[in-house]
Amino acid sequence: MRILHEHAGLVHAPVQQVRDAVLSVQHGPFRTTPIPLRVDVDLEQGWIEARGQWWWCGRFEVRDDPAGARIVYRTYNLARGVSGRLVPFTVGRGHRRGGREALRKVLEELGDQFSCETELL
């Protein structure tokens, strides 16, 4: 996996509360979209990821931070060979803006849930 984009933000709340909220989702295959999606959660490492299409993986990771919890969102390129080299210039282009917006929404929801400040870094 190669990182295409990375975005980070802070939630001014205890890291364990934030981790529990972010990681408490059903995992496994999903068919709620036209494209099959698989969601995996690693509670020990503190991340949740979704994989879809033939090239894409998005991962939210919750880490400890002096401010509370740092959330890092990464988009990975899973494609290999020539296709893998073309992804950043083709299907992967819109994911930078989309990833930042996805993280902003997650931060907003967590801020509302915990009545705390959040920051998009």
Coordinates of C-alpha atoms in Angstrom, one line a residue:
M1 CA 0.0 0.0 0.0
R2 CA 1.3 3.5 -0.9
I3 CA -0.1 6.6 0.7
L4 CA -1.8 8.9 -1.7
H5 CA -3.1 11.5 0.8
E6 CA -2.9 12.1 4.5
H7 CA -5.0 14.5 6.7
A8 CA -5.0 15.0 10.4
G9 CA -7.2 16.6 13.1
L10 CA -7.5 16.9 16.8
V11 CA -10.4 16.1 19.1
H12 CA -10.0 17.7 22.6
A13 CA -11.5 14.8 24.4
P14 CA -10.0 11.6 26.0
V15 CA -8.4 9.4 23.4
Q16 CA -10.1 6.2 24.7
Q17 CA -13.6 7.9 24.3
V18 CA -12.8 9.0 20.8
R19 CA -11.3 5.7 19.9
D20 CA -14.4 3.8 21.1
A21 CA -16.7 6.2 19.1
V22 CA -14.7 5.9 15.9
L23 CA -14.0 2.2 16.0
S24 CA -17.4 1.0 17.1
V25 CA -18.8 0.1 13.7
Q26 CA -19.8 -3.2 12.1
H27 CA -17.0 -4.7 10.0
G28 CA -16.9 -7.0 7.1
P29 CA -18.3 -6.8 3.6
F30 CA -20.9 -4.2 2.8
R31 CA -23.3 -4.0 -0.2
T32 CA -24.9 -0.6 0.6
T33 CA -23.1 1.0 -2.4
P34 CA -23.0 0.0 -6.0
I35 CA -19.3 -1.0 -5.4
P36 CA -18.5 -3.8 -2.9
L37 CA -16.8 -2.4 0.2
R38 CA -15.0 -4.2 3.0
V39 CA -14.5 -2.6 6.4
D40 CA -11.8 -3.9 8.8
V41 CA -11.2 -2.7 12.4
D42 CA -8.0 -3.2 14.5
L43 CA -8.9 -2.2 18.1
E44 CA -5.4 -2.8 19.4
Q45 CA -3.8 -0.6 16.8
G46 CA -6.7 1.9 16.8
W47 CA -7.7 2.0 13.2
I48 CA -10.7 1.4 10.9
E49 CA -10.3 1.0 7.2
A50 CA -12.6 0.6 4.2
R51 CA -11.4 -1.0 0.9
G52 CA -13.3 -0.6 -2.3
Q53 CA -12.9 -0.8 -6.0
W54 CA -9.6 -2.2 -7.3
W55 CA -7.2 0.5 -6.1
W56 CA -8.5 2.2 -3.0
C57 CA -8.2 2.0 0.8
G58 CA -9.2 4.7 3.3
R59 CA -8.1 4.4 6.9
F60 CA -8.9 6.4 10.0
E61 CA -6.4 6.0 12.9
V62 CA -6.9 7.4 16.4
R63 CA -3.8 8.2 18.3
D64 CA -2.9 9.7 21.7
D65 CA -2.1 13.4 21.6
P66 CA -1.4 16.0 24.3
A67 CA -4.6 17.8 23.2
G68 CA -6.6 14.6 23.5
A69 CA -6.9 12.5 20.4
R70 CA -5.3 12.9 17.0
I71 CA -7.2 11.4 14.1
V72 CA -5.2 10.7 10.9
Y73 CA -7.0 9.9 7.7
R74 CA -5.1 8.3 4.9
T75 CA -6.0 7.3 1.4
Y76 CA -3.9 4.4 0.1
N77 CA -3.3 3.3 -3.5
L78 CA -3.6 -0.5 -3.6
A79 CA -3.1 -0.9 -7.4
R80 CA 0.1 -2.4 -8.7
G81 CA 2.2 -2.1 -11.8
V82 CA 1.4 0.4 -14.5
S83 CA -2.1 0.9 -13.0
G84 CA -0.6 1.8 -9.7
R85 CA 1.5 4.5 -11.2
L86 CA -1.5 6.0 -13.0
V87 CA -3.8 6.1 -10.0
P88 CA -2.6 9.4 -8.6
F89 CA -3.2 11.1 -12.0
T90 CA -6.6 9.5 -12.7
V91 CA -9.1 8.0 -10.3
G92 CA -7.1 9.1 -7.2
R93 CA -7.2 12.8 -8.0
G94 CA -10.4 13.7 -6.3
H95 CA -9.6 11.8 -3.1
R96 CA -7.4 14.6 -1.6
R97 CA -10.3 17.0 -1.4
G98 CA -12.7 14.3 -0.5
G99 CA -10.5 12.9 2.3
R100 CA -10.1 16.3 3.9
E101 CA -13.9 16.8 3.8
A102 CA -14.5 13.4 5.2
L103 CA -12.2 14.1 8.1
R104 CA -13.8 17.5 8.7
K105 CA -17.2 15.8 9.0
V106 CA -15.9 13.2 11.4
L107 CA -14.3 15.9 13.6
E108 CA -17.6 17.9 13.6
E109 CA -19.6 14.9 14.6
L110 CA -17.1 14.0 17.4
G111 CA -17.1 17.6 18.6
D112 CA -20.9 17.5 18.9
Q113 CA -20.9 14.1 20.5
F114 CA -18.4 15.0 23.2
S115 CA -19.2 18.8 23.4
C116 CA -15.6 19.6 22.8
E117 CA -13.4 21.6 20.3
T118 CA -11.9 20.0 17.3
E119 CA -9.2 21.2 14.9
L120 CA -8.5 20.3 11.3
L121 CA -4.7 20.4 11.0

